[in-house]
Amino acid sequence: MSTNSEVESIVQRIYEKYREFDDGDVATYIPELAKADAAHFGICLATVDGSVFRAGDWEHEFTIQSICKPFAFQMALEEFGRDTTLRHVGVEPSGDAFNSIELDPKTMRPFNPMINAGAIAISSLIKKSPVESGIRGFVDKMQMAAGRPLRIDQDVLASETDTGNRNRAIAYLMLNCGIIDGAVGETLHQYFSQCSLLVNCMDLAMMAATLANMGMNPVSGQQVFDFQFIKDVLSVMFTCGLYDHAGEWAYRVGLPAKSGVSGGILAVVNRQLGIAVYSPKLDSKGNSVRGILACKALANELGLHAFEFTNVGSNFMQAMMQPRDWAK
Ligand code: DON
């Protein structure tokens, strides 16, 4: 296993290696996101024992965008259980773009909760009346996972509300098919607000570490998420978290993860650590270019791929290495 100072220098080296890398384009379809400074690049790792490793612009805040989706899915599972939640959304990769106006033709549900259709269906479930109380509930959970107060970026929220007609089309398709209820405006306000939460790399790494740590924030010790549903969330992140890049990601990086159009990527090394990278320039599939490169390099150098035999830091491997009765 790598020591703390080795991890620190690996994170720094990966940051230096990709800092000048300039491919991709900042998202512009939400006009407010186009204002992002393309030079920003931050990395943060947070372990389940509370250590943190960071480099570059890890403190710079950006909106969480689609990285809200796994957490909203977790909240729906906690509130409604598997059967009800899965009546509204499937768990199949769509192989299509995140904003596709489509439902699974076999089930007439959104393919999964990581694409816009599925996330809007989840927002419809977890919204409350009045709508601001459901948004408050989401922000509260995210604060507990991050371990600090968070707020919504009102300019991004207004910008997305003004221009989000594609999401409106998806929502009305789902209303027509009986997936969501008639409070479409409230559902979309819940969804757009979730996406507009301001976070930095350290927040995302801590949220990922909370998932890795069976739902307990490793620094505060607070049980944020019900651990019985974390495996549901991590499985769907593994197969669907990077949209139509999900197969390539699973093959090359091998970690449950979620990307967002503002340039964040969050990845979870189960029982070990959380990873966050931020860099706003995106590839054609809407994933951060430097984010993918940095995660690939971290997974390779630290042996983090879920099926990597050198992934020996896991609790499971440690338990396996203890003498056991049957092995005597
Ligand atoms: O719904 C949208 O278009 C955005 N609020 C979120 C999309 C997003 O982050 C997709 N991720 N790559």
Tab-separated table of C-alpha atoms and ligand atoms in Angstrom:
chain	number	residue	atom	x	y	z
A	1	MET	CA	0.000	0.000	0.000
A	2	SER	CA	1.193	3.539	-0.740
A	3	THR	CA	2.182	5.746	2.195
A	4	ASN	CA	0.610	9.156	2.798
A	5	SER	CA	3.556	11.059	1.362
A	6	GLU	CA	3.629	8.795	-1.707
A	7	VAL	CA	-0.081	9.467	-2.325
A	8	GLU	CA	0.530	13.194	-1.859
A	9	SER	CA	3.286	13.247	-4.459
A	10	ILE	CA	1.300	11.071	-6.901
A	11	VAL	CA	-1.668	13.488	-6.690
A	12	GLN	CA	0.653	16.471	-7.197
A	13	ARG	CA	2.473	14.805	-10.098
A	14	ILE	CA	-0.809	13.945	-11.870
A	15	TYR	CA	-1.981	17.530	-11.398
A	16	GLU	CA	1.283	18.899	-12.891
A	17	LYS	CA	1.154	16.402	-15.773
A	18	TYR	CA	-2.297	17.455	-16.992
A	19	ARG	CA	-2.283	21.110	-15.957
A	20	GLU	CA	-1.327	22.377	-19.422
A	21	PHE	CA	-3.669	19.955	-21.203
A	22	ASP	CA	-6.161	22.110	-23.061
A	23	ASP	CA	-8.536	19.889	-25.084
A	24	GLY	CA	-12.322	20.161	-24.893
A	25	ASP	CA	-14.920	22.917	-24.590
A	26	VAL	CA	-16.671	24.534	-21.648
A	27	ALA	CA	-20.451	23.808	-21.613
A	28	THR	CA	-22.447	26.712	-23.024
A	29	TYR	CA	-25.995	25.317	-23.314
A	30	ILE	CA	-26.621	26.683	-19.814
A	31	PRO	CA	-25.376	30.240	-20.522
A	32	GLU	CA	-24.131	30.836	-16.982
A	33	LEU	CA	-21.786	27.802	-17.209
A	34	ALA	CA	-20.035	29.408	-20.206
A	35	LYS	CA	-18.488	31.918	-17.783
A	36	ALA	CA	-16.303	29.207	-16.189
A	37	ASP	CA	-12.544	29.794	-16.251
A	38	ALA	CA	-11.227	26.962	-18.437
A	39	ALA	CA	-7.847	27.084	-16.703
A	40	HIS	CA	-9.226	25.823	-13.394
A	41	PHE	CA	-8.080	22.331	-12.461
A	42	GLY	CA	-8.378	20.785	-9.009
A	43	ILE	CA	-7.992	17.313	-7.519
A	44	CYS	CA	-8.923	16.013	-4.071
A	45	LEU	CA	-8.798	12.545	-2.488
A	46	ALA	CA	-10.422	11.871	0.903
A	47	THR	CA	-9.901	8.539	2.652
A	48	VAL	CA	-12.316	6.740	4.960
A	49	ASP	CA	-9.913	7.350	7.842
A	50	GLY	CA	-10.147	11.112	7.338
A	51	SER	CA	-6.922	11.893	5.413
A	52	VAL	CA	-7.172	14.390	2.560
A	53	PHE	CA	-4.833	14.883	-0.428
A	54	ARG	CA	-5.355	17.790	-2.781
A	55	ALA	CA	-3.780	19.745	-5.601
A	56	GLY	CA	-4.477	22.818	-7.736
A	57	ASP	CA	-7.812	24.632	-7.551
A	58	TRP	CA	-9.408	22.177	-5.132
A	59	GLU	CA	-11.056	25.064	-3.273
A	60	HIS	CA	-12.702	26.630	-6.327
A	61	GLU	CA	-16.509	26.328	-6.251
A	62	PHE	CA	-18.643	25.183	-9.193
A	63	THR	CA	-22.179	23.830	-9.522
A	64	ILE	CA	-22.533	20.118	-8.879
A	65	GLN	CA	-24.773	19.541	-11.962
A	66	SER	CA	-25.330	15.846	-12.670
A	67	ILE	CA	-23.208	14.741	-9.727
A	68	CYS	CA	-26.349	15.437	-7.678
A	69	LYS	CA	-28.013	12.447	-9.371
A	70	PRO	CA	-26.592	9.525	-7.364
A	71	PHE	CA	-27.336	11.364	-4.103
A	72	ALA	CA	-30.922	12.130	-5.099
A	73	PHE	CA	-31.327	8.451	-6.085
A	74	GLN	CA	-30.015	7.448	-2.641
A	75	MET	CA	-32.551	9.795	-1.019
A	76	ALA	CA	-35.434	8.323	-3.046
A	77	LEU	CA	-34.417	4.782	-2.084
A	78	GLU	CA	-34.241	5.783	1.578
A	79	GLU	CA	-37.654	7.438	1.506
A	80	PHE	CA	-39.607	5.089	-0.768
A	81	GLY	CA	-37.647	1.819	-0.832
A	82	ARG	CA	-36.549	-0.167	-3.884
A	83	ASP	CA	-39.911	-1.334	-5.235
A	84	THR	CA	-41.531	2.090	-5.462
A	85	THR	CA	-38.378	3.868	-6.661
A	86	LEU	CA	-37.786	1.278	-9.378
A	87	ARG	CA	-41.340	1.687	-10.645
A	88	HIS	CA	-40.236	5.173	-11.721
A	89	VAL	CA	-36.734	4.488	-13.048
A	90	GLY	CA	-34.716	1.521	-14.364
A	91	VAL	CA	-31.091	0.543	-13.822
A	92	GLU	CA	-30.003	-0.097	-17.429
A	93	PRO	CA	-27.327	1.932	-19.218
A	94	SER	CA	-28.962	3.794	-22.093
A	95	GLY	CA	-25.892	4.080	-24.301
A	96	ASP	CA	-27.304	7.450	-25.336
A	97	ALA	CA	-26.573	11.057	-24.447
A	98	PHE	CA	-27.458	12.310	-20.961
A	99	ASN	CA	-30.185	14.606	-22.269
A	100	SER	CA	-31.886	12.167	-24.674
A	101	ILE	CA	-35.644	12.582	-24.920
A	102	GLU	CA	-36.404	8.898	-24.550
A	103	LEU	CA	-37.794	6.203	-22.277
A	104	ASP	CA	-36.944	2.502	-22.248
A	105	PRO	CA	-39.375	1.215	-24.924
A	106	LYS	CA	-39.853	-2.081	-23.043
A	107	THR	CA	-40.742	-0.590	-19.645
A	108	MET	CA	-41.667	3.010	-20.527
A	109	ARG	CA	-39.462	4.144	-17.624
A	110	PRO	CA	-36.311	6.275	-17.921
A	111	PHE	CA	-33.351	3.921	-18.441
A	112	ASN	CA	-31.565	4.897	-15.209
A	113	PRO	CA	-31.340	7.664	-12.581
A	114	MET	CA	-27.995	9.033	-13.870
A	115	ILE	CA	-29.409	10.491	-17.107
A	116	ASN	CA	-31.644	13.557	-17.102
A	117	ALA	CA	-34.921	11.646	-17.585
A	118	GLY	CA	-34.218	9.343	-14.629
A	119	ALA	CA	-32.983	12.173	-12.444
A	120	ILE	CA	-36.113	14.227	-13.181
A	121	ALA	CA	-38.264	11.200	-12.243
A	122	ILE	CA	-36.307	10.963	-8.966
A	123	SER	CA	-36.750	14.708	-8.333
A	124	SER	CA	-40.480	14.228	-8.812
A	125	LEU	CA	-40.409	11.564	-6.073
A	126	ILE	CA	-38.324	13.470	-3.514
A	127	LYS	CA	-39.865	16.930	-4.031
A	128	LYS	CA	-42.027	18.216	-1.188
A	129	SER	CA	-44.771	20.730	-0.737
A	130	PRO	CA	-43.875	23.549	-0.517
A	131	VAL	CA	-41.150	22.869	-3.090
A	132	GLU	CA	-38.523	24.848	-1.143
A	133	SER	CA	-38.705	22.321	1.709
A	134	GLY	CA	-37.751	19.459	-0.628
A	135	ILE	CA	-34.839	21.509	-1.919
A	136	ARG	CA	-33.835	22.269	1.683
A	137	GLY	CA	-33.932	18.524	2.432
A	138	PHE	CA	-31.561	17.832	-0.457
A	139	VAL	CA	-29.166	20.652	0.508
A	140	ASP	CA	-29.148	19.454	4.142
A	141	LYS	CA	-28.128	15.929	3.123
A	142	MET	CA	-25.405	17.257	0.848
A	143	GLN	CA	-24.067	19.484	3.638
A	144	MET	CA	-23.851	16.518	5.980
A	145	ALA	CA	-21.981	14.524	3.340
A	146	ALA	CA	-19.609	17.401	2.563
A	147	GLY	CA	-19.227	18.347	6.222
A	148	ARG	CA	-19.790	22.070	5.715
A	149	PRO	CA	-22.631	24.509	4.831
A	150	LEU	CA	-23.468	24.646	1.107
A	151	ARG	CA	-25.658	26.955	-0.957
A	152	ILE	CA	-27.376	27.096	-4.328
A	153	ASP	CA	-25.960	29.333	-7.073
A	154	GLN	CA	-29.024	31.452	-7.905
A	155	ASP	CA	-27.532	32.722	-11.192
A	156	VAL	CA	-26.971	29.194	-12.524
A	157	LEU	CA	-30.433	28.173	-11.300
A	158	ALA	CA	-32.032	31.114	-13.151
A	159	SER	CA	-29.961	30.417	-16.271
A	160	GLU	CA	-30.947	26.745	-16.363
A	161	THR	CA	-34.586	27.566	-15.590
A	162	ASP	CA	-34.618	30.021	-18.514
A	163	THR	CA	-33.079	27.631	-21.026
A	164	GLY	CA	-34.070	24.138	-19.801
A	165	ASN	CA	-36.665	23.385	-22.469
A	166	ARG	CA	-35.151	20.038	-23.350
A	167	ASN	CA	-35.617	18.953	-19.731
A	168	ARG	CA	-39.181	20.294	-19.891
A	169	ALA	CA	-39.784	18.105	-22.958
A	170	ILE	CA	-38.430	15.067	-21.074
A	171	ALA	CA	-40.628	15.872	-18.065
A	172	TYR	CA	-43.807	16.233	-20.140
A	173	LEU	CA	-43.051	12.966	-21.953
A	174	MET	CA	-42.855	11.311	-18.525
A	175	LEU	CA	-46.062	12.993	-17.364
A	176	ASN	CA	-47.761	11.600	-20.462
A	177	CYS	CA	-46.471	8.101	-19.636
A	178	GLY	CA	-47.508	8.269	-15.968
A	179	ILE	CA	-43.922	8.262	-14.606
A	180	ILE	CA	-44.220	11.636	-12.853
A	181	ASP	CA	-47.158	13.543	-11.376
A	182	GLY	CA	-48.679	16.743	-12.719
A	183	ALA	CA	-46.565	19.109	-10.621
A	184	VAL	CA	-44.072	19.407	-13.483
A	185	GLY	CA	-42.941	22.953	-12.622
A	186	GLU	CA	-42.169	21.941	-9.020
A	187	THR	CA	-40.332	18.794	-10.157
A	188	LEU	CA	-38.152	20.779	-12.548
A	189	HIS	CA	-37.479	23.439	-9.901
A	190	GLN	CA	-36.336	20.660	-7.541
A	191	TYR	CA	-34.120	19.170	-10.288
A	192	PHE	CA	-32.605	22.479	-11.462
A	193	SER	CA	-31.954	23.495	-7.839
A	194	GLN	CA	-30.195	20.199	-7.085
A	195	CYS	CA	-27.948	20.766	-10.140
A	196	SER	CA	-27.158	24.338	-9.010
A	197	LEU	CA	-25.626	23.403	-5.653
A	198	LEU	CA	-22.185	24.989	-5.237
A	199	VAL	CA	-19.387	22.606	-4.235
A	200	ASN	CA	-15.617	22.369	-4.495
A	201	CYS	CA	-13.378	19.326	-5.007
A	202	MET	CA	-12.939	18.826	-1.286
A	203	ASP	CA	-16.748	18.706	-0.807
A	204	LEU	CA	-17.161	16.161	-3.594
A	205	ALA	CA	-14.264	14.027	-2.332
A	206	MET	CA	-15.818	14.025	1.148
A	207	MET	CA	-19.247	13.095	-0.290
A	208	ALA	CA	-17.603	10.263	-2.231
A	209	ALA	CA	-15.699	9.176	0.890
A	210	THR	CA	-19.029	9.148	2.773
A	211	LEU	CA	-20.402	6.695	0.186
A	212	ALA	CA	-17.148	4.682	0.398
A	213	ASN	CA	-17.467	4.636	4.205
A	214	MET	CA	-20.912	2.961	4.236
A	215	GLY	CA	-22.718	6.279	4.521
A	216	MET	CA	-20.775	7.747	7.434
A	217	ASN	CA	-18.909	11.015	6.930
A	218	PRO	CA	-15.336	10.004	7.815
A	219	VAL	CA	-14.507	13.312	9.512
A	220	SER	CA	-17.713	14.191	11.412
A	221	GLY	CA	-18.636	10.561	12.144
A	222	GLN	CA	-22.236	11.407	11.219
A	223	GLN	CA	-24.280	8.632	9.548
A	224	VAL	CA	-25.501	10.556	6.505
A	225	PHE	CA	-26.846	7.783	4.262
A	226	ASP	CA	-28.617	4.511	4.976
A	227	PHE	CA	-25.905	1.987	4.112
A	228	GLN	CA	-28.343	-0.673	2.858
A	229	PHE	CA	-28.917	1.373	-0.337
A	230	ILE	CA	-25.343	2.409	-1.064
A	231	LYS	CA	-24.722	-0.716	-3.092
A	232	ASP	CA	-27.696	0.194	-5.300
A	233	VAL	CA	-26.254	3.639	-5.922
A	234	LEU	CA	-22.680	2.485	-6.513
A	235	SER	CA	-23.804	-0.221	-8.962
A	236	VAL	CA	-25.737	2.258	-11.080
A	237	MET	CA	-22.837	4.725	-10.925
A	238	PHE	CA	-20.540	1.942	-12.121
A	239	THR	CA	-22.658	1.052	-15.145
A	240	CYS	CA	-24.248	4.419	-16.014
A	241	GLY	CA	-22.316	7.232	-14.291
A	242	LEU	CA	-20.481	8.495	-17.377
A	243	TYR	CA	-23.365	8.164	-19.833
A	244	ASP	CA	-22.303	6.862	-23.240
A	245	HIS	CA	-18.685	6.712	-22.017
A	246	ALA	CA	-19.639	4.364	-19.153
A	247	GLY	CA	-18.236	1.162	-20.702
A	248	GLU	CA	-14.879	2.711	-21.543
A	249	TRP	CA	-14.723	4.232	-18.052
A	250	ALA	CA	-15.510	0.918	-16.329
A	251	TYR	CA	-12.798	-0.743	-18.415
A	252	ARG	CA	-10.072	1.886	-17.992
A	253	VAL	CA	-10.792	3.310	-14.528
A	254	GLY	CA	-13.009	0.649	-12.978
A	255	LEU	CA	-14.726	2.758	-10.320
A	256	PRO	CA	-18.318	3.837	-9.637
A	257	ALA	CA	-18.374	7.491	-10.655
A	258	LYS	CA	-20.485	10.421	-11.791
A	259	SER	CA	-19.659	13.359	-14.016
A	260	GLY	CA	-21.333	16.737	-14.424
A	261	VAL	CA	-21.393	19.309	-17.229
A	262	SER	CA	-19.739	22.006	-15.135
A	263	GLY	CA	-16.592	19.804	-15.216
A	264	GLY	CA	-16.666	17.770	-12.024
A	265	ILE	CA	-16.087	14.036	-11.711
A	266	LEU	CA	-16.665	12.129	-8.466
A	267	ALA	CA	-15.432	8.536	-8.046
A	268	VAL	CA	-15.710	6.061	-5.175
A	269	VAL	CA	-13.194	3.423	-4.137
A	270	ASN	CA	-15.469	1.301	-1.973
A	271	ARG	CA	-14.383	1.094	1.695
A	272	GLN	CA	-11.268	3.144	0.892
A	273	LEU	CA	-11.627	6.653	-0.487
A	274	GLY	CA	-13.427	9.312	-2.462
A	275	ILE	CA	-11.958	11.099	-5.483
A	276	ALA	CA	-12.987	14.424	-7.014
A	277	VAL	CA	-11.549	16.233	-10.018
A	278	TYR	CA	-12.711	19.538	-11.469
A	279	SER	CA	-11.812	20.993	-14.841
A	280	PRO	CA	-14.534	22.674	-16.941
A	281	LYS	CA	-13.470	21.704	-20.479
A	282	LEU	CA	-15.606	18.761	-21.655
A	283	ASP	CA	-15.369	16.126	-24.363
A	284	SER	CA	-18.167	15.498	-26.873
A	285	LYS	CA	-20.005	13.290	-24.356
A	286	GLY	CA	-20.119	15.982	-21.681
A	287	ASN	CA	-17.364	14.588	-19.424
A	288	SER	CA	-14.397	16.637	-18.145
A	289	VAL	CA	-11.352	15.942	-20.332
A	290	ARG	CA	-8.726	16.541	-17.626
A	291	GLY	CA	-11.052	14.884	-15.114
A	292	ILE	CA	-11.030	11.627	-17.061
A	293	LEU	CA	-7.271	11.769	-17.612
A	294	ALA	CA	-6.567	12.454	-13.939
A	295	CYS	CA	-8.913	9.669	-12.754
A	296	LYS	CA	-7.330	7.178	-15.170
A	297	ALA	CA	-3.867	8.106	-13.899
A	298	LEU	CA	-4.921	7.908	-10.233
A	299	ALA	CA	-6.562	4.514	-10.776
A	300	ASN	CA	-3.448	3.204	-12.531
A	301	GLU	CA	-0.874	4.585	-10.145
A	302	LEU	CA	-2.738	3.725	-6.949
A	303	GLY	CA	-4.147	0.405	-8.225
A	304	LEU	CA	-7.739	1.475	-7.611
A	305	HIS	CA	-9.628	-0.383	-10.382
A	306	ALA	CA	-12.325	-2.485	-8.696
A	307	PHE	CA	-10.912	-5.639	-10.293
A	308	GLU	CA	-7.246	-4.750	-9.850
A	309	PHE	CA	-5.424	-7.470	-7.916
A	310	THR	CA	-3.125	-4.843	-6.361
A	311	ASN	CA	-6.180	-3.166	-4.812
A	312	VAL	CA	-4.998	-4.519	-1.451
A	313	GLY	CA	-6.055	-1.635	0.767
A	314	SER	CA	-9.658	-2.770	0.939
A	315	ASN	CA	-11.183	-3.981	4.189
A	316	PHE	CA	-12.071	-7.163	2.395
A	317	MET	CA	-8.463	-7.890	1.473
A	318	GLN	CA	-7.316	-7.032	4.985
A	319	ALA	CA	-9.929	-9.389	6.405
A	320	MET	CA	-8.819	-12.097	3.979
A	321	MET	CA	-5.254	-11.726	5.175
A	322	GLN	CA	-6.235	-12.354	8.822
A	323	PRO	CA	-5.772	-15.975	9.981
A	324	ARG	CA	-9.163	-17.724	9.869
A	325	ASP	CA	-10.338	-20.890	11.539
A	326	TRP	CA	-10.785	-22.887	8.365
A	327	ALA	CA	-7.320	-21.874	7.159
A	328	LYS	CA	-5.533	-23.369	10.193
B	1	DON	O1	-29.992	18.864	-16.876
B	1	DON	C1	-28.982	19.396	-17.268
B	1	DON	O2	-28.786	19.575	-18.451
B	1	DON	C2	-27.904	19.846	-16.262
B	1	DON	N1	-28.455	20.518	-15.157
B	1	DON	C3	-27.142	18.679	-15.741
B	1	DON	C4	-26.557	17.876	-16.834
B	1	DON	C5	-25.264	17.255	-16.509
B	1	DON	O3	-24.489	17.648	-15.669
B	1	DON	C6	-24.948	16.157	-17.404
B	1	DON	N2	-23.623	15.722	-17.168
B	1	DON	N3	-22.712	15.455	-17.813
